[in-house]
Amino acid sequence: MQNNCHLSKLILEQAKKYGDRAALSYRDYEQNKWLPISWRQFAQNVKKVSYALLQLGVKVQENIAVFSQNKPETHFTDFGAYGIRVVTIPFYATSSAAQVSYMLNDAQVRFLFVGEQDQYDVAFSVISVARSLERIIIFDRNVKKAPSDHLSVYFDDFLAMGVKASKDPSLVAEYRQRQDDANYSDLCNILYTSGTTGQSKGVMLTYGQYHEGFRVNDAVLPLSDDDVFLNFLPYTHIFERAWCYLGLTEGALQCVNLRPADVQKSMQEVHPTCMSAVPRFWEKVYQAVLEKMENGSFMERKLIREALEVGTRYWVNYKSKGKRAPMGLALQYKLYDKTVIKLLRKTLGLERANFFPTAGAAVSPEVEKFTHAAGINMVVGYGLTESLATVSCDIPGRPVTLGSVGRLIDKIEIKFGENDEILLRGKTITPGYYKKESLTKEAIDEDGWFHTGDAGYIKNGELFLRERIKDLFKTSNGKYIAPQMIESKLVLDRYFDQAVIVADKRKFVSALIVPSYKLLEAYAQEKGISCASREELCKHPAILKFYTERINTLQQDLAHYEQIKRFILLPHPFTMDNGELTNTLKVRRRVVYEHYAEQIEQIYAEAEAQQAQQANKN
């Protein structure tokens, strides 16, 4: 039963209902085990944070920031702030000093909460340029403070301050007044989008948006307090934040995954029923299963392949369409689902799977078919930070078409503008960008329609995406190319880790490809290809031939003008450190093109020279 009260009161109200039942769980790395935190403990810590912030003089609707990876303390801080009408701004744990100082100054943050040593070091390094910053509160007691640091306190000392403050009659009166004054038009969060182009902007999210978001999602998603969520994506990501909060309104247990690299281990330990993820996660799972098939015995390969083929036919042709499968196929699927597929789910830690929301990028048909064939109920959706995540999603009991992003949630209005751009209006849409009036006017027109920048269409009640309008390339021959569509085809292959398409104002499509080095090096060893470095390996004729063949297979259903004619293998991956990736791991094309400008020019110069040489021969 959902409790959709105001977020300022949610944890306190749920604690009255659930008491000593576990609300949160986290892995203690020193003890190497998962430890529970009850709803009662959660509520007590939330109140301590509220009182400590009042003691520090934090004003109504003042901005505080949380710069941390996923930790229980981030929830204590957020909900403690909500309890006294304070706005929280989450920073990605991987944010650079430049990004952190920009956000601190833009939002005039006085109090910054940090997670571990890395975040503390970055925060302390920007103190001289963060004009408003007064204090850093450190979650992890093991963080070593700089000798000259007189601004920081540890979180347990901060909580102790809250206990003391809760005995002050004037602060008690202030706390009660703020609780009474809490309303749905107040700002709840400012989420800075990492942006693949230009400076990040703060998306304003109100309590009213969350309230409406919880209502409409609860209406279509089968959640209960028996569910176990694994919080894998960063809480800074609106998808994880809104999804986690939805789970809290349902009383579901939230298992907090601290380190993203541990997610598969965490899945096997907590056996989640639900977990939000981006398509890249499921692509990796798909690649791992294919690798397992390749390395297994003949019989193992045969059984897994047959099971997945039967599962795919069962889902694509019948279950997804709401049709009854023929008895022979249904029995075949039931047999595999109780044996081979069940074992596959158990290996992943998903034997109790309820459903798994997936959004943030296009889901490839191969991956969508695979997850459903494996009995994992992937719920594909579409949303943006500006729409408080969900705009549309697959709805249980309604037909699902491969490649769609589901059906619109209740009360979201949609229309299509120039170039089939998706325009949205409704109670979950942001009021605008923080302190950026001109950008807000660009994004939200006079009639209140938010311009998403995504092209799409509706067919039989389902929404389909075409491409990011801003990402469309036009070749010098006048043909339009959707780079993300081509890139998503490439990275499905396990020998491709990252790919960036080059085509804008060029005669043909080319690509910058980062191989999966571990697999490529194993392949080279197997084939007796000896190279002194990755640079040498990426230029080896046999390796280039190997990738050419794989690219040609992957792109055979593309139009001739969309196909990659030339490519370069890169010895180093794109990273956040050098600005090539955003905090959500999206490629900053402009930066990549700048960094590899010389190699890109060389691709096209060599092609022209070859063409001229051919013309002279003729």
XYZ file of C-alpha atoms in Angstrom:
618
model
C 0.000 0.000 0.000
C 1.605 3.234 -1.152
C 2.121 6.136 1.261
C 2.244 9.170 -1.032
C 2.463 11.817 1.682
C 4.739 14.861 1.346
C 8.413 13.813 1.199
C 9.121 15.945 4.306
C 7.071 13.435 6.360
C 7.463 10.190 4.395
C 10.181 8.458 6.446
C 8.625 9.488 9.778
C 5.216 8.150 8.686
C 6.650 4.883 7.313
C 8.555 4.379 10.596
C 5.223 4.480 12.488
C 3.933 1.711 10.227
C 7.023 -0.500 9.842
C 9.044 0.166 13.029
C 11.949 -2.290 13.297
C 11.513 -3.759 9.837
C 14.534 -3.082 7.559
C 14.178 -0.007 5.344
C 17.747 0.102 4.037
C 20.592 -2.373 3.736
C 24.233 -1.710 2.849
C 27.446 -3.693 2.541
C 29.889 -3.017 5.375
C 33.226 -3.517 3.621
C 35.158 -4.062 6.849
C 32.855 -6.883 7.994
C 32.148 -7.896 4.370
C 28.434 -8.369 5.000
C 25.135 -6.572 4.417
C 23.806 -4.691 7.445
C 20.179 -3.575 7.876
C 18.886 -0.158 8.972
C 15.335 -0.209 10.320
C 12.634 2.313 9.460
C 12.830 3.514 13.078
C 16.612 4.110 12.855
C 16.147 5.755 9.449
C 13.556 8.180 10.909
C 15.721 8.944 13.955
C 18.700 9.854 11.751
C 16.487 11.962 9.466
C 15.284 13.988 12.474
C 18.851 14.431 13.756
C 19.862 15.861 10.360
C 16.874 18.238 10.382
C 17.815 19.593 13.822
C 21.551 19.831 13.027
C 20.726 21.891 9.905
C 18.468 24.150 11.994
C 21.318 24.557 14.504
C 23.578 25.669 11.635
C 21.013 28.279 10.630
C 19.977 26.755 7.290
C 17.086 28.815 5.926
C 13.805 27.797 4.292
C 14.450 26.813 0.647
C 18.218 27.239 1.057
C 20.401 24.952 -1.091
C 22.681 22.317 0.427
C 24.695 19.817 -1.661
C 25.533 16.108 -1.341
C 28.722 14.993 -3.116
C 28.843 11.243 -2.579
C 28.417 7.796 -4.030
C 25.322 5.849 -2.916
C 25.345 5.563 0.885
C 22.627 5.380 3.575
C 23.890 8.766 4.801
C 22.773 10.389 1.532
C 19.181 9.382 2.410
C 19.496 10.650 5.985
C 20.746 13.981 4.646
C 18.182 14.340 1.859
C 15.140 13.486 3.971
C 16.473 15.484 6.932
C 16.664 18.490 4.613
C 13.173 17.839 3.183
C 11.826 17.772 6.760
C 12.673 21.471 7.174
C 11.968 22.702 3.602
C 15.631 22.740 2.522
C 16.629 22.046 -1.115
C 19.222 19.323 -1.778
C 21.524 19.195 -4.785
C 23.203 15.852 -5.498
C 26.621 15.889 -7.203
C 27.965 12.839 -9.033
C 30.681 11.154 -6.958
C 32.960 11.382 -10.015
C 32.512 15.157 -10.535
C 35.682 17.115 -11.228
C 36.892 20.096 -9.164
C 35.779 22.445 -11.967
C 32.252 20.962 -12.013
C 31.962 21.046 -8.215
C 33.114 24.667 -7.916
C 30.724 25.712 -10.717
C 27.705 24.070 -9.005
C 28.628 25.338 -5.527
C 28.898 28.902 -6.818
C 25.861 28.700 -9.089
C 23.640 27.486 -6.231
C 25.460 29.484 -3.485
C 25.895 26.394 -1.326
C 27.049 26.970 2.253
C 26.982 23.349 3.449
C 28.435 20.472 1.439
C 28.162 16.801 2.472
C 30.864 14.513 1.047
C 31.119 10.717 0.887
C 34.653 9.352 0.960
C 38.275 10.457 0.540
C 38.037 11.227 -3.191
C 35.064 13.554 -2.755
C 36.583 15.205 0.304
C 39.864 15.871 -1.538
C 38.043 17.477 -4.470
C 35.806 19.542 -2.151
C 38.710 20.759 -0.043
C 40.691 21.693 -3.172
C 37.959 24.147 -4.295
C 37.417 25.939 -0.968
C 39.331 29.017 -2.151
C 37.119 29.426 -5.253
C 33.792 28.301 -3.722
C 32.773 31.717 -2.434
C 29.780 30.694 -0.321
C 31.070 27.406 1.181
C 31.162 27.485 5.003
C 31.370 23.864 6.061
C 32.069 20.353 4.736
C 30.346 17.423 6.492
C 32.122 14.080 5.901
C 30.135 10.806 5.852
C 33.093 8.414 6.163
C 34.947 8.616 9.501
C 38.043 7.085 7.806
C 38.571 10.173 5.633
C 41.848 11.905 6.476
C 41.330 15.639 6.751
C 43.928 18.114 5.485
C 46.048 19.589 8.325
C 44.868 23.108 7.440
C 41.186 22.130 7.372
C 39.138 23.984 10.004
C 35.829 23.827 8.100
C 35.015 20.118 8.162
C 33.147 17.928 10.640
C 32.422 14.214 10.537
C 28.835 13.110 10.027
C 28.536 11.360 13.415
C 29.567 14.613 15.143
C 27.040 16.448 12.978
C 24.312 13.990 14.109
C 25.349 14.515 17.742
C 24.833 18.246 17.145
C 21.314 17.382 15.985
C 20.547 15.402 19.164
C 21.591 18.396 21.271
C 19.649 20.849 19.075
C 16.449 18.754 19.415
C 16.349 19.749 23.112
C 16.298 23.479 22.312
C 12.640 24.700 22.618
C 13.099 27.428 19.991
C 14.482 24.928 17.427
C 11.692 22.466 18.264
C 9.153 25.217 17.530
C 10.994 26.085 14.291
C 11.030 22.407 13.246
C 7.268 22.038 13.836
C 6.529 25.251 11.981
C 8.512 24.113 8.934
C 6.822 20.715 8.988
C 3.432 22.460 9.029
C 4.426 24.838 6.219
C 5.702 22.113 3.865
C 3.888 22.372 0.518
C 3.982 20.941 -2.993
C 5.189 24.082 -4.763
C 8.442 24.177 -2.743
C 11.632 23.211 -4.538
C 12.826 19.754 -3.484
C 15.957 19.221 -5.619
C 18.129 20.908 -8.188
C 19.723 18.305 -10.463
C 22.570 19.537 -12.619
C 22.538 17.750 -15.958
C 26.022 16.746 -17.008
C 25.293 17.730 -20.606
C 27.054 16.365 -23.690
C 27.507 19.963 -24.846
C 28.106 23.211 -22.999
C 27.861 24.126 -19.317
C 25.618 22.047 -17.044
C 22.274 23.497 -16.012
C 20.271 22.933 -12.844
C 16.898 21.281 -13.405
C 14.441 22.393 -10.707
C 12.235 19.633 -9.235
C 9.350 20.368 -6.872
C 7.625 18.222 -4.255
C 4.518 18.415 -6.433
C 6.355 16.747 -9.318
C 7.424 13.872 -7.057
C 3.905 13.542 -5.610
C 2.382 13.273 -9.085
C 5.179 10.944 -10.280
C 4.542 8.521 -7.413
C 0.785 8.546 -8.102
C 1.046 7.747 -11.809
C 3.764 5.103 -11.442
C 1.944 3.350 -8.604
C -1.087 3.059 -10.884
C 0.747 0.921 -13.452
C 3.643 -0.840 -11.684
C 3.082 -3.926 -9.487
C 5.125 -2.908 -6.416
C 4.676 -3.787 -2.750
C 6.556 -3.823 0.552
C 7.701 -7.374 -0.305
C 9.967 -5.978 -3.034
C 13.737 -5.691 -2.664
C 15.394 -2.905 -4.681
C 19.078 -2.846 -5.526
C 20.139 0.816 -5.821
C 22.789 0.541 -8.514
C 22.665 3.767 -10.528
C 23.867 6.875 -8.653
C 21.195 8.729 -6.650
C 22.257 11.822 -8.578
C 20.618 10.244 -11.633
C 16.903 11.159 -11.622
C 16.051 7.628 -12.747
C 17.535 6.032 -9.605
C 16.462 8.855 -7.280
C 12.789 8.847 -8.333
C 12.708 5.040 -8.550
C 14.249 4.628 -5.073
C 11.824 7.182 -3.581
C 8.907 5.367 -5.240
C 10.123 2.192 -3.513
C 10.239 3.999 -0.164
C 6.599 5.094 -0.612
C 5.735 1.398 -1.084
C 7.756 0.252 1.958
C 10.170 -1.782 -0.231
C 13.651 -2.611 1.109
C 16.399 -0.504 -0.500
C 19.794 -2.288 -0.803
C 22.361 0.434 -1.318
C 25.123 -0.535 -3.759
C 28.127 1.617 -2.852
C 30.558 0.706 -5.629
C 29.192 0.326 -9.177
C 31.822 -2.312 -10.016
C 30.317 -4.579 -7.321
C 26.818 -4.647 -8.820
C 26.907 -8.252 -10.062
C 28.255 -9.455 -6.723
C 25.528 -7.422 -4.973
C 22.837 -8.983 -7.182
C 23.983 -12.457 -6.143
C 23.980 -11.449 -2.453
C 20.707 -9.512 -2.078
C 18.635 -11.238 -4.817
C 16.731 -8.089 -5.863
C 13.193 -8.246 -7.178
C 13.641 -4.861 -8.888
C 16.545 -2.723 -10.091
C 16.653 0.267 -12.403
C 19.411 0.143 -15.001
C 20.543 1.720 -18.238
C 20.642 -0.463 -21.388
C 24.449 -0.684 -21.259
C 24.156 -2.783 -18.077
C 21.945 -5.353 -19.812
C 24.214 -5.289 -22.881
C 27.073 -6.363 -20.585
C 24.918 -9.143 -19.081
C 23.989 -10.269 -22.616
C 27.672 -10.293 -23.659
C 28.596 -12.277 -20.523
C 25.966 -14.939 -21.328
C 27.218 -15.172 -24.935
C 30.764 -15.567 -23.615
C 29.587 -18.288 -21.197
C 27.976 -20.088 -24.151
C 31.175 -19.859 -26.209
C 33.308 -21.211 -23.378
C 30.903 -23.978 -22.342
C 30.778 -27.564 -23.511
C 28.922 -28.477 -26.696
C 25.898 -29.627 -24.660
C 25.853 -26.470 -22.499
C 26.010 -24.245 -25.600
C 23.226 -26.230 -27.259
C 20.929 -26.120 -24.203
C 21.367 -22.384 -23.509
C 20.949 -21.483 -27.195
C 17.789 -23.607 -27.526
C 16.340 -22.267 -24.264
C 16.879 -18.654 -25.330
C 15.493 -19.313 -28.820
C 12.340 -20.866 -27.349
C 12.071 -18.011 -24.805
C 12.437 -15.422 -27.572
C 9.700 -17.027 -29.723
C 7.428 -17.349 -26.712
C 7.815 -13.667 -25.726
C 8.041 -11.953 -29.140
C 5.227 -13.833 -30.891
C 2.816 -14.398 -28.031
C 3.384 -13.091 -24.493
C 4.347 -9.529 -25.529
C 1.192 -9.370 -27.674
C -1.064 -10.724 -24.932
C -1.724 -13.896 -26.953
C -1.835 -17.504 -25.762
C 1.099 -19.567 -27.107
C 0.450 -22.934 -28.823
C 0.537 -25.796 -26.316
C 3.772 -27.277 -27.709
C 5.692 -23.996 -27.425
C 4.165 -23.198 -24.007
C 5.242 -26.599 -22.632
C 8.705 -26.253 -24.153
C 9.115 -22.807 -22.578
C 7.792 -24.017 -19.210
C 10.360 -26.842 -19.215
C 13.267 -24.538 -20.055
C 12.016 -21.865 -17.618
C 12.160 -24.406 -14.786
C 15.623 -25.697 -15.733
C 18.154 -23.911 -17.970
C 16.636 -20.405 -17.770
C 16.017 -20.721 -14.031
C 19.685 -21.645 -13.558
C 20.734 -18.661 -15.681
C 18.630 -16.290 -13.532
C 20.017 -17.873 -10.362
C 23.591 -17.333 -11.599
C 22.741 -13.629 -12.014
C 21.037 -13.449 -8.593
C 17.666 -12.732 -10.221
C 15.674 -15.802 -9.262
C 13.106 -13.585 -7.448
C 12.763 -11.092 -10.307
C 9.623 -8.944 -10.340
C 10.438 -6.324 -12.970
C 13.423 -4.245 -14.064
C 12.890 -0.689 -15.365
C 15.336 0.276 -18.091
C 15.803 3.708 -19.659
C 18.420 6.380 -20.404
C 19.262 5.301 -23.969
C 17.884 3.158 -26.783
C 17.485 -0.532 -25.909
C 18.668 -2.749 -28.742
C 16.119 -5.359 -29.939
C 18.649 -8.180 -29.317
C 19.051 -7.202 -25.656
C 15.318 -6.703 -25.115
C 14.569 -10.120 -26.618
C 17.335 -11.747 -24.556
C 16.144 -10.377 -21.179
C 12.549 -11.468 -21.770
C 13.702 -14.854 -23.109
C 15.636 -15.255 -19.853
C 12.424 -14.602 -17.904
C 13.595 -11.170 -16.730
C 10.705 -8.729 -17.039
C 12.479 -5.672 -18.469
C 10.157 -2.646 -18.393
C 11.437 -0.250 -21.042
C 10.656 3.407 -20.491
C 11.456 6.941 -21.572
C 12.014 10.025 -19.495
C 14.291 12.952 -18.769
C 15.534 14.788 -15.706
C 13.160 17.579 -16.736
C 10.160 15.196 -16.645
C 11.092 13.660 -13.274
C 12.054 10.462 -15.110
C 9.006 8.543 -16.407
C 7.147 9.871 -19.432
C 6.203 6.439 -20.772
C 6.873 2.793 -19.953
C 5.767 -0.747 -20.765
C 2.607 -1.399 -18.780
C 1.987 -4.884 -17.339
C -0.949 -6.590 -19.007
C -0.827 -4.361 -22.091
C 0.785 -5.384 -25.421
C 4.477 -4.507 -25.785
C 6.083 -3.894 -29.168
C 9.784 -4.559 -29.556
C 11.565 -1.202 -29.938
C 8.883 0.938 -28.283
C 9.404 2.885 -25.030
C 5.960 2.024 -23.734
C 2.728 3.908 -23.174
C 2.322 7.407 -21.741
C 1.706 7.602 -18.013
C -1.512 9.240 -16.815
C -1.994 12.985 -17.334
C 1.143 13.522 -19.457
C 0.244 15.438 -22.603
C 2.290 14.906 -25.740
C 2.451 16.434 -29.195
C 5.022 16.450 -31.960
C 6.697 19.608 -33.217
C 9.110 20.404 -36.012
C 11.180 17.370 -37.138
C 8.800 15.175 -35.062
C 10.245 16.605 -31.832
C 8.501 15.253 -28.718
C 6.829 18.065 -26.748
C 5.502 17.369 -23.246
C 3.204 19.059 -20.759
C 2.007 17.930 -17.332
C 2.445 18.047 -13.555
C 5.735 16.092 -13.599
C 7.485 18.580 -15.930
C 10.101 20.940 -14.436
C 9.230 24.604 -13.884
C 12.599 25.396 -15.479
C 16.366 25.717 -15.055
C 17.778 27.275 -11.889
C 18.679 30.959 -12.419
C 18.678 30.438 -16.206
C 15.660 32.314 -17.519
C 16.704 32.426 -21.175
C 17.427 28.643 -21.271
C 14.062 28.003 -19.597
C 12.290 30.066 -22.270
C 14.131 28.137 -24.991
C 13.037 24.803 -23.510
C 9.471 25.622 -22.383
C 7.329 27.608 -24.807
C 4.579 30.125 -23.977
C 1.924 27.408 -23.953
C 3.885 25.371 -21.396
C 5.177 22.700 -23.799
C 8.608 21.354 -22.884
C 10.774 20.699 -25.961
C 12.679 17.451 -25.335
C 15.094 17.496 -28.288
C 14.065 13.876 -29.017
C 12.248 12.882 -32.204
C 9.569 10.223 -32.067
C 6.084 9.051 -32.979
C 3.128 7.135 -31.497
C 1.796 3.955 -33.056
C -1.068 1.890 -31.583
C -0.749 3.803 -28.299
C 2.998 3.150 -27.884
C 5.747 5.749 -28.087
C 8.744 5.123 -30.349
C 11.923 7.194 -30.371
C 13.794 8.079 -33.539
C 16.889 10.019 -32.493
C 18.218 13.039 -30.643
C 17.481 15.884 -33.070
C 20.662 17.724 -32.067
C 22.665 14.553 -32.647
C 21.532 14.053 -36.245
C 24.451 14.335 -38.670
C 24.180 15.475 -42.251
C 26.848 14.138 -44.587
C 28.292 16.365 -47.332
C 26.085 14.336 -49.706
C 22.966 15.594 -47.874
C 22.108 12.289 -46.180
C 21.007 12.274 -42.512
C 22.767 9.886 -40.124
C 21.666 8.966 -36.561
C 25.028 8.197 -34.875
C 23.626 6.676 -31.675
C 21.725 4.038 -33.635
C 24.932 2.912 -35.400
C 26.981 3.062 -32.173
C 24.437 0.932 -30.285
C 24.760 -1.769 -32.964
C 28.543 -1.862 -32.574
C 28.738 -2.063 -28.769
C 26.433 -5.097 -28.752
C 29.442 -7.040 -30.014
C 31.578 -8.118 -27.059
C 34.806 -7.103 -28.846
C 33.632 -3.455 -28.867
C 33.762 -1.456 -25.633
C 33.060 2.084 -26.929
C 32.313 3.588 -30.338
C 31.927 7.145 -31.654
C 30.632 7.826 -35.165
C 32.074 10.616 -37.334
C 29.877 11.791 -40.226
C 28.789 15.426 -39.915
C 29.624 17.345 -43.115
C 31.806 14.407 -44.225
C 31.603 12.383 -47.433
C 31.129 9.079 -45.623
C 30.703 7.576 -42.164
C 33.777 6.635 -40.146
C 34.228 5.473 -36.554
C 36.535 5.747 -33.565
C 36.431 2.374 -31.783
C 37.727 1.362 -28.378
C 38.134 -2.429 -28.348
C 37.375 -4.633 -25.336
C 41.089 -5.004 -24.645
C 40.863 -8.080 -22.413
C 39.029 -10.084 -25.089
C 41.101 -8.676 -27.944
C 44.393 -9.497 -26.202
C 43.137 -13.058 -25.551
C 42.153 -13.365 -29.244
C 45.592 -12.087 -30.372
C 47.344 -14.601 -28.110
C 45.175 -17.419 -29.439
C 46.028 -16.451 -33.047
C 49.758 -16.081 -32.302
C 49.710 -12.285 -32.918
C 52.523 -10.779 -30.889
C 52.548 -7.024 -30.175
C 54.653 -4.974 -27.762
C 51.833 -2.516 -26.909
C 48.145 -1.796 -27.360
C 49.070 0.895 -29.895
C 50.799 -1.764 -31.993
C 47.919 -4.230 -31.532
C 45.371 -1.627 -32.737
C 47.304 -1.182 -36.003
C 48.054 -4.833 -36.710
C 46.666 -5.878 -40.165
C 45.136 -9.118 -38.848
C 43.346 -7.241 -36.038
C 42.066 -4.565 -38.439
C 40.770 -7.325 -40.749
C 39.081 -9.026 -37.756
C 37.245 -5.775 -36.830
C 36.365 -4.998 -40.472
C 34.604 -8.357 -40.753
C 32.707 -7.846 -37.480
C 31.646 -4.297 -38.477
C 30.403 -5.518 -41.862
C 28.292 -8.199 -40.143
C 26.855 -5.748 -37.612
C 25.889 -3.108 -40.165
C 24.543 -5.270 -42.989
C 20.959 -4.028 -42.402
C 21.991 -0.348 -42.617
C 21.529 1.773 -45.738
C 24.700 2.098 -47.815
C 25.194 5.769 -46.817
C 24.864 4.841 -43.085
C 27.562 2.173 -43.207
C 31.023 2.710 -41.711
C 33.593 2.881 -44.508
C 36.700 3.449 -42.365
C 37.585 3.229 -38.689
C 40.420 3.633 -36.194
C 41.023 1.382 -33.189
C 42.025 3.448 -30.156
C 44.511 2.140 -27.577
C 42.888 4.105 -24.718
C 39.228 4.323 -23.617
C 37.193 7.531 -23.463
C 37.086 8.692 -19.834
C 35.471 11.246 -17.541
C 38.911 12.420 -16.375
C 39.792 13.859 -19.768
C 36.290 15.273 -20.323
C 35.293 12.794 -23.072
C 32.457 11.274 -21.019
C 29.785 12.915 -18.868
C 29.068 11.679 -15.343
C 26.339 9.474 -16.790
C 28.924 7.989 -19.199
C 27.489 9.684 -22.290
C 30.049 10.695 -24.907
C 30.876 14.371 -25.286
C 31.284 14.273 -29.045
C 32.763 17.737 -29.359
C 35.574 16.876 -26.906
C 36.260 13.494 -28.560
C 36.408 15.137 -32.002
C 38.846 17.748 -30.652
C 41.086 15.134 -29.012
C 41.203 12.971 -32.142
C 41.047 15.755 -34.750
C 44.358 14.748 -36.344
C 43.401 11.063 -36.704
C 39.942 11.980 -38.076
C 41.440 14.302 -40.697
C 43.884 11.558 -41.637
C 40.999 9.102 -42.305
C 39.407 11.451 -44.836
C 42.700 12.647 -46.350
C 43.781 9.037 -47.003
C 40.396 8.252 -48.557
C 40.667 11.263 -50.883
C 44.232 10.365 -51.847
C 43.141 6.799 -52.599
C 40.220 8.069 -54.677
C 42.495 10.426 -56.642
C 44.966 7.590 -57.244
C 42.140 5.385 -58.526
C 40.902 8.174 -60.833
C 44.411 8.608 -62.312
C 44.621 4.866 -63.030
C 41.307 4.991 -64.855
